[in-house]
CSV table of C-alpha atoms in Angstrom, one decimal:
chain,number,residue,atom,x,y,z
Q,1343,MET,CA,12.8,-11.8,-57.1
Q,1344,GLN,CA,11.6,-12.3,-53.6
Q,1345,ILE,CA,13.2,-10.5,-50.6
Q,1346,ILE,CA,12.1,-10.2,-47.0
Q,1347,VAL,CA,11.8,-6.7,-45.6
Q,1348,ASN,CA,11.3,-6.3,-41.9
Q,1349,GLY,CA,9.9,-9.8,-41.8
Q,1350,ASP,CA,7.4,-9.4,-44.7
Q,1351,ASN,CA,7.9,-11.1,-48.1
Q,1352,LYS,CA,8.1,-8.6,-51.0
Q,1353,GLN,CA,8.0,-9.5,-54.7
Q,1354,PHE,CA,10.0,-7.4,-57.2
Q,1355,SER,CA,10.0,-8.1,-61.0
Q,1356,ASP,CA,13.5,-6.6,-61.4
Q,1357,SER,CA,16.7,-6.5,-59.4
Q,1358,LEU,CA,17.0,-3.3,-57.4
Q,1359,SER,CA,19.5,-1.5,-55.2
Q,1360,ILE,CA,19.0,-0.6,-51.6
Q,1361,SER,CA,18.4,3.1,-52.6
Q,1362,GLU,CA,15.7,2.0,-55.1
Q,1363,LEU,CA,14.0,-0.1,-52.4
Q,1364,ILE,CA,14.0,2.8,-49.9
Q,1365,GLN,CA,12.6,5.0,-52.6
Q,1366,GLN,CA,9.8,2.6,-53.4
Q,1367,LEU,CA,8.9,2.2,-49.7
Q,1368,GLY,CA,8.6,6.0,-49.3
Q,1369,LEU,CA,11.5,6.1,-46.8
Q,1370,ALA,CA,14.0,8.1,-49.0
Q,1371,ASP,CA,14.3,11.1,-46.7
Q,1372,LYS,CA,14.0,9.3,-43.4
Q,1373,ARG,CA,16.7,8.7,-40.9
Q,1374,ILE,CA,17.0,4.9,-41.1
Q,1375,ALA,CA,19.7,2.2,-40.9
Q,1376,ILE,CA,19.8,-0.9,-43.1
Q,1377,GLU,CA,21.0,-4.4,-42.6
Q,1378,VAL,CA,21.1,-7.0,-45.3
Q,1379,ASN,CA,21.4,-10.6,-44.0
Q,1380,GLU,CA,22.5,-9.2,-40.6
Q,1381,GLN,CA,25.2,-7.1,-42.2
Q,1382,ILE,CA,25.0,-3.3,-41.8
Q,1383,ILE,CA,25.1,-1.6,-45.2
Q,1384,PRO,CA,26.5,2.0,-44.7
Q,1385,LYS,CA,24.5,4.8,-46.2
Q,1386,GLY,CA,27.3,5.5,-48.7
Q,1387,ASP,CA,26.8,2.0,-50.2
Q,1388,HIS,CA,23.0,2.1,-50.6
Q,1389,ASN,CA,23.3,3.0,-54.3
Q,1390,SER,CA,25.8,0.4,-55.2
Q,1391,ARG,CA,24.4,-2.5,-53.3
Q,1392,GLN,CA,22.1,-4.6,-55.4
Q,1393,LEU,CA,19.6,-6.9,-53.6
Q,1394,ILE,CA,19.3,-10.5,-54.7
Q,1395,ASP,CA,16.6,-13.1,-54.3
Q,1396,GLY,CA,16.3,-14.3,-50.7
Q,1397,ASP,CA,18.0,-11.3,-49.1
Q,1398,ARG,CA,16.6,-10.5,-45.7
Q,1399,ILE,CA,16.5,-6.7,-45.1
Q,1400,GLU,CA,16.0,-4.9,-41.8
Q,1401,ILE,CA,15.1,-1.2,-41.9
Q,1402,VAL,CA,15.2,0.5,-38.5
Q,1403,HIS,CA,14.7,3.9,-37.0
Q,1404,ALA,CA,14.7,5.5,-33.6
Q,1405,ILE,CA,11.5,5.5,-31.5
Q,1406,GLY,CA,10.7,6.4,-27.9
Q,1407,GLY,CA,12.4,4.2,-25.3
Q,1408,GLY,CA,13.8,4.3,-21.9
S,263,MET,CA,27.5,38.2,-5.7
S,264,SER,CA,30.8,37.3,-7.3
S,265,SER,CA,32.3,33.9,-7.9
S,266,THR,CA,33.1,33.6,-4.3
S,267,ASN,CA,29.4,32.8,-3.6
S,268,GLN,CA,29.5,29.6,-1.7
S,269,ALA,CA,26.0,28.6,-3.0
S,270,ASP,CA,27.2,28.8,-6.6
S,271,ASN,CA,27.8,25.3,-7.9
S,272,SER,CA,27.4,26.2,-11.6
S,273,ASN,CA,30.8,24.7,-12.3
S,274,ASP,CA,29.6,21.3,-11.1
S,275,SER,CA,29.0,19.5,-14.3
S,276,LEU,CA,28.4,15.8,-15.1
S,277,VAL,CA,31.2,14.5,-17.4
S,278,ILE,CA,30.5,11.5,-19.5
S,279,ALA,CA,33.1,10.3,-22.0
S,280,GLY,CA,34.8,13.7,-21.8
S,281,LYS,CA,31.7,15.8,-22.5
S,282,HIS,CA,30.2,18.1,-19.9
S,283,TYR,CA,26.6,18.3,-19.1
S,284,GLN,CA,24.8,20.7,-16.8
S,285,SER,CA,21.8,18.4,-16.2
S,286,ARG,CA,22.2,15.4,-14.0
S,287,LEU,CA,18.8,14.1,-15.1
S,288,LEU,CA,18.7,11.8,-18.1
S,289,VAL,CA,15.3,10.8,-19.5
S,290,GLY,CA,13.8,8.2,-21.7
S,291,THR,CA,11.2,8.9,-24.5
S,292,GLY,CA,9.0,5.7,-24.1
S,293,LYS,CA,5.4,5.4,-22.9
S,294,TYR,CA,4.3,8.9,-23.8
S,295,LYS,CA,0.8,9.2,-25.4
S,296,ASP,CA,2.1,11.2,-28.3
S,297,LEU,CA,5.2,13.1,-29.5
S,298,SER,CA,3.9,16.5,-28.3
S,299,GLU,CA,3.7,15.1,-24.8
S,300,THR,CA,7.2,13.7,-25.3
S,301,LYS,CA,8.5,17.1,-26.4
S,302,GLU,CA,6.8,19.0,-23.6
S,303,ALA,CA,8.0,16.7,-20.8
S,304,THR,CA,11.6,16.4,-22.2
S,305,GLU,CA,11.9,20.1,-22.3
S,306,ALA,CA,10.5,20.5,-18.8
S,307,SER,CA,13.0,18.0,-17.5
S,308,GLY,CA,16.0,20.1,-18.7
S,309,ALA,CA,17.7,16.8,-19.6
S,310,GLU,CA,20.5,16.9,-22.1
S,311,ILE,CA,21.0,13.1,-22.6
S,312,ILE,CA,17.9,11.4,-24.0
S,313,THR,CA,17.4,7.7,-24.5
S,314,VAL,CA,15.8,6.2,-27.6
S,315,ALA,CA,15.1,2.7,-28.8
S,316,ILE,CA,15.9,1.2,-32.2
S,317,ARG,CA,13.1,-0.7,-33.9
S,318,ARG,CA,11.9,-1.7,-37.3
S,319,SER,CA,10.5,1.1,-39.5
S,320,ASN,CA,6.9,0.8,-40.5
S,321,ILE,CA,6.8,-0.4,-44.1
S,322,GLY,CA,4.1,1.0,-46.3
S,323,GLN,CA,1.9,2.1,-43.5
S,324,ASN,CA,2.1,5.8,-43.0
S,325,PRO,CA,5.3,7.2,-44.4
S,326,ASP,CA,4.5,10.7,-43.3
S,327,GLU,CA,4.0,9.8,-39.6
S,328,PRO,CA,5.9,12.2,-37.3
S,329,ASN,CA,9.3,11.1,-36.2
S,330,LEU,CA,10.8,11.1,-32.7
S,331,LEU,CA,13.8,12.9,-33.9
S,332,ASP,CA,11.6,15.8,-35.1
S,333,VAL,CA,10.9,16.6,-31.4
S,334,ILE,CA,14.2,15.4,-30.0
S,335,PRO,CA,16.6,17.1,-32.5
S,336,LEU,CA,20.2,15.8,-32.7
S,337,ASP,CA,21.7,19.3,-32.5
S,338,LYS,CA,19.9,20.0,-29.2
S,339,TYR,CA,20.3,16.7,-27.3
S,340,THR,CA,22.8,14.0,-26.8
S,341,LEU,CA,20.9,10.9,-27.9
S,342,LEU,CA,21.5,7.7,-26.0
S,343,PRO,CA,20.3,4.7,-28.1
S,344,ASN,CA,19.5,1.8,-25.8
S,345,THR,CA,19.4,-2.0,-26.3
S,346,ALA,CA,16.1,-2.4,-24.6
S,347,GLY,CA,14.3,-5.7,-25.5
S,348,CYS,CA,17.7,-7.5,-26.1
S,349,TYR,CA,18.1,-10.8,-24.2
S,350,THR,CA,21.4,-11.9,-25.7
S,351,ALA,CA,24.8,-10.3,-26.2
S,352,LYS,CA,24.4,-10.8,-30.0
S,353,GLU,CA,21.1,-8.9,-30.2
S,354,ALA,CA,22.6,-6.0,-28.1
S,355,ILE,CA,25.7,-5.8,-30.2
S,356,ARG,CA,23.7,-5.8,-33.4
S,357,THR,CA,21.4,-3.0,-32.0
S,358,CYS,CA,24.3,-0.8,-31.0
S,359,GLN,CA,25.9,-1.2,-34.4
S,360,LEU,CA,22.6,-0.3,-36.1
S,361,ALA,CA,22.3,2.7,-33.8
S,362,ARG,CA,25.7,3.9,-34.8
S,363,GLU,CA,24.9,3.7,-38.4
S,364,LEU,CA,21.6,5.4,-37.9
S,365,LEU,CA,23.1,8.3,-35.9
S,366,ASN,CA,26.1,9.0,-38.2
S,367,GLY,CA,28.8,7.3,-36.2
S,368,HIS,CA,27.4,8.4,-32.8
S,369,ASP,CA,29.1,5.9,-30.4
S,370,LEU,CA,27.5,6.6,-27.0
S,371,VAL,CA,25.1,3.8,-26.1
S,372,LYS,CA,23.1,2.5,-23.2
S,373,LEU,CA,23.8,-1.2,-23.0
S,374,GLU,CA,21.2,-3.4,-21.4
S,375,VAL,CA,20.8,-7.1,-21.8
S,376,LEU,CA,17.8,-8.4,-20.0
S,377,GLY,CA,17.4,-11.6,-18.1
S,378,ASP,CA,13.6,-12.2,-18.1
S,379,GLU,CA,10.4,-10.4,-18.8
S,380,LYS,CA,9.0,-10.5,-15.3
S,381,THR,CA,11.8,-8.7,-13.6
S,382,LEU,CA,13.7,-7.0,-16.4
S,383,PHE,CA,16.8,-7.6,-14.3
S,384,PRO,CA,20.0,-7.5,-16.3
S,385,ASP,CA,21.7,-10.7,-17.5
S,386,ILE,CA,25.1,-9.8,-16.3
S,387,VAL,CA,26.9,-12.7,-18.1
S,388,GLN,CA,25.4,-11.6,-21.5
S,389,THR,CA,25.9,-7.9,-20.7
S,390,MET,CA,29.6,-8.5,-20.0
S,391,GLU,CA,29.9,-10.5,-23.2
S,392,ALA,CA,28.4,-7.7,-25.2
S,393,CYS,CA,30.4,-5.0,-23.3
S,394,GLU,CA,33.7,-6.7,-24.2
S,395,VAL,CA,32.9,-6.7,-27.9
S,396,LEU,CA,31.5,-3.2,-28.0
S,397,VAL,CA,34.4,-1.6,-26.1
S,398,LYS,CA,36.8,-3.2,-28.6
S,399,ASP,CA,34.6,-1.8,-31.4
S,400,GLY,CA,35.0,1.7,-30.1
S,401,PHE,CA,31.6,2.2,-28.4
S,402,LYS,CA,31.3,4.4,-25.3
S,403,ILE,CA,29.1,2.3,-23.0
S,404,MET,CA,26.7,3.4,-20.3
S,405,VAL,CA,25.8,0.0,-18.8
S,406,TYR,CA,22.6,-0.9,-17.0
S,407,THR,CA,23.4,-3.3,-14.2
S,408,ASN,CA,22.1,-4.5,-10.9
S,409,ASP,CA,23.1,-2.9,-7.5
S,410,ASP,CA,26.0,-5.2,-7.0
S,411,PRO,CA,29.2,-3.2,-6.2
S,412,ILE,CA,31.5,-6.0,-7.4
S,413,ILE,CA,29.8,-6.2,-10.8
S,414,ALA,CA,29.7,-2.4,-11.0
S,415,LYS,CA,33.5,-2.2,-10.5
S,416,ARG,CA,34.0,-4.9,-13.2
S,417,PHE,CA,32.1,-2.9,-15.7
S,418,GLU,CA,34.2,0.1,-14.9
S,419,ASP,CA,37.4,-2.0,-15.3
S,420,MET,CA,36.1,-3.2,-18.7
S,421,GLY,CA,36.0,0.4,-19.9
S,422,CYS,CA,32.4,1.5,-19.5
S,423,VAL,CA,32.1,5.3,-19.4
S,424,ALA,CA,29.3,5.2,-16.9
S,425,VAL,CA,27.8,2.5,-14.7
S,426,MET,CA,24.0,2.6,-14.1
S,427,PRO,CA,22.8,0.4,-11.3
S,428,LEU,CA,19.0,-0.1,-10.9
S,429,ALA,CA,17.3,1.4,-7.9
S,430,ALA,CA,14.4,-1.1,-8.3
S,431,PRO,CA,12.9,-3.0,-11.3
S,432,ILE,CA,12.4,-1.0,-14.4
S,433,GLY,CA,9.0,0.8,-14.3
S,434,SER,CA,8.3,-0.4,-10.8
S,435,GLY,CA,8.4,3.0,-9.1
S,436,LEU,CA,9.6,1.4,-5.9
S,437,GLY,CA,12.4,3.9,-5.3
S,438,ILE,CA,15.9,3.1,-4.0
S,439,ARG,CA,15.6,-0.4,-2.5
S,440,ASN,CA,19.2,-0.8,-1.5
S,441,PRO,CA,20.8,2.5,-0.7
S,442,HIS,CA,23.7,0.9,1.1
S,443,ASN,CA,24.8,-0.9,-2.0
S,444,ILE,CA,24.4,2.3,-4.1
S,445,VAL,CA,26.6,4.1,-1.7
S,446,THR,CA,29.3,1.4,-1.9
S,447,ILE,CA,29.1,1.5,-5.7
S,448,VAL,CA,29.5,5.3,-5.6
S,449,GLU,CA,32.4,5.1,-3.2
S,450,ASN,CA,34.3,2.6,-5.3
S,451,ALA,CA,33.8,4.3,-8.7
S,452,LYS,CA,36.0,6.4,-10.9
S,453,VAL,CA,33.3,6.8,-13.6
S,454,PRO,CA,29.9,8.4,-13.2
S,455,ILE,CA,27.3,6.3,-11.3
S,456,ILE,CA,23.8,6.9,-12.6
S,457,VAL,CA,20.8,5.3,-11.0
S,458,ASP,CA,18.9,3.8,-13.9
S,459,ALA,CA,15.3,2.5,-13.2
S,460,GLY,CA,13.0,2.2,-10.3
S,461,VAL,CA,12.5,5.8,-9.4
S,462,GLY,CA,8.8,6.6,-8.6
S,463,THR,CA,8.7,10.2,-7.6
S,464,ALA,CA,10.8,13.3,-6.9
S,465,SER,CA,12.0,12.3,-3.5
S,466,ASP,CA,13.4,9.0,-4.9
S,467,ALA,CA,15.5,11.0,-7.3
S,468,ALA,CA,16.7,13.4,-4.5
S,469,ILE,CA,17.7,10.4,-2.4
S,470,ALA,CA,19.8,9.0,-5.2
S,471,MET,CA,21.6,12.3,-5.6
S,472,GLU,CA,22.0,12.7,-1.8
S,473,LEU,CA,23.7,9.2,-1.8
S,474,GLY,CA,26.3,10.7,-4.1
S,475,CYS,CA,25.1,9.4,-7.5
S,476,ASP,CA,26.2,11.5,-10.4
S,477,GLY,CA,22.8,11.4,-12.1
S,478,VAL,CA,19.5,9.6,-12.5
S,479,LEU,CA,18.0,8.1,-15.6
S,480,MET,CA,14.2,7.7,-15.7
S,481,ASN,CA,11.4,7.2,-18.0
S,482,THR,CA,8.2,5.7,-16.5
S,483,ALA,CA,8.2,7.9,-13.4
S,484,ILE,CA,7.7,11.0,-15.8
S,485,ALA,CA,5.9,9.5,-18.7
S,486,GLY,CA,3.5,7.5,-16.5
S,487,ALA,CA,2.6,10.5,-14.3
S,488,LYS,CA,-0.8,12.1,-14.6
S,489,ASN,CA,0.9,15.2,-15.7
S,490,PRO,CA,4.2,14.2,-17.3
S,491,ALA,CA,5.6,17.7,-17.9
S,492,LEU,CA,4.9,18.7,-14.3
S,493,MET,CA,6.6,15.6,-13.0
S,494,ALA,CA,9.5,16.3,-15.3
S,495,SER,CA,9.8,19.7,-13.8
S,496,ALA,CA,9.6,18.2,-10.2
S,497,MET,CA,12.4,15.7,-11.1
S,498,LYS,CA,14.6,18.4,-12.4
S,499,LYS,CA,14.3,20.3,-9.1
S,500,SER,CA,14.7,17.2,-7.0
S,501,ILE,CA,17.9,16.2,-8.8
S,502,GLU,CA,19.3,19.7,-8.3
S,503,ALA,CA,18.3,19.8,-4.7
S,504,GLY,CA,19.7,16.3,-4.0
S,505,ARG,CA,23.0,17.2,-5.7
S,506,GLU,CA,23.3,20.5,-3.7
S,507,ALA,CA,22.5,18.6,-0.5
S,508,PHE,CA,25.2,16.0,-1.2
S,509,LEU,CA,27.8,18.7,-2.0
S,510,ALA,CA,26.7,20.7,1.1
S,511,GLY,CA,27.3,17.7,3.4
S,512,ARG,CA,24.4,16.7,5.6
S,513,ILE,CA,24.5,16.7,9.4
S,514,PRO,CA,24.9,13.3,11.1
S,515,MET,CA,21.8,11.7,12.4
S,516,LYS,CA,21.5,11.6,16.2
S,517,ARG,CA,19.0,10.0,18.6
S,518,PHE,CA,18.4,13.0,20.8
S,519,ALA,CA,17.8,16.7,20.5
S,520,SER,CA,20.4,19.5,20.0
S,521,ALA,CA,19.0,23.0,20.8
S,522,SER,CA,19.2,25.5,18.0
S,523,SER,CA,19.0,28.5,20.3
S,524,PRO,CA,21.9,29.2,22.7
S,525,ILE,CA,21.4,28.3,26.4
S,526,GLU,CA,23.7,31.3,27.4
S,527,GLY,CA,21.9,34.6,28.0
S,528,LEU,CA,18.7,33.1,29.2
S,529,PHE,CA,17.1,35.7,31.5
S,530,PHE,CA,15.2,33.4,33.9
């Protein structure tokens, strides 16, 4: 399965949930927000939402800005 | 002194979307060399409302890198996520919605939709389009706009909780280029008017407050100073001084002198 995470192609052998993706990326305890195909996926749905081939995921956080 | 002290203006708070703030200085967190400098300057500013940007997380680079929210904790500050870098209504709406998800339903945002990279002036048409959608979606919007009194009033009518005209281009440090328009905006407004962008040094911030603005939002003037924490402290004082001068009511300007000592009782 190939998905696009923050603009980069990522290959995964098995299907995975958003929670599992976050875990694998080392972002499990971080304050982040997630979009899949430009749809926000609330935190409460990260466990249940399975990613499928071709999904485009955006993971964002807060940084310095004016 | 009791509460009859005429110099006591401690009840003079800035109210945005029903919440009271003691500080009328709002600060950004961009352009600092590191997070410790961000922390030091933000604390020295005394600001309670702090802007942040929303960007992609670094994937697989350094998961343990320090986070802005470690030095700007949510329980201490009111975060104001911005839509900096957005050039269309669609991008700005998406950014606000992500910010709300990121900050557990927090719905106060700084809406800015930019026109071009050279001026960073707001694209008013796109800003209004985004504003309409976001107000309906329950966001409390503090809107970055130009110094046009008609447009400022339109944003108020659309339901923005604060209108934030620029003093000069973002990061330019040119100061208040059109004080007369700023005064007209202030006179017409029923929501807080906060000068956002263009301030260069402490006197610029004091002038904004003397004109009757409810607050000033700045980033580069502090972060770009040689000593950011010291400039933050200067800005804090200038905002307070400018506010007190506004409330005190300045003397009118006259062309000729007016003696301070009485003429009567002269002995020669």
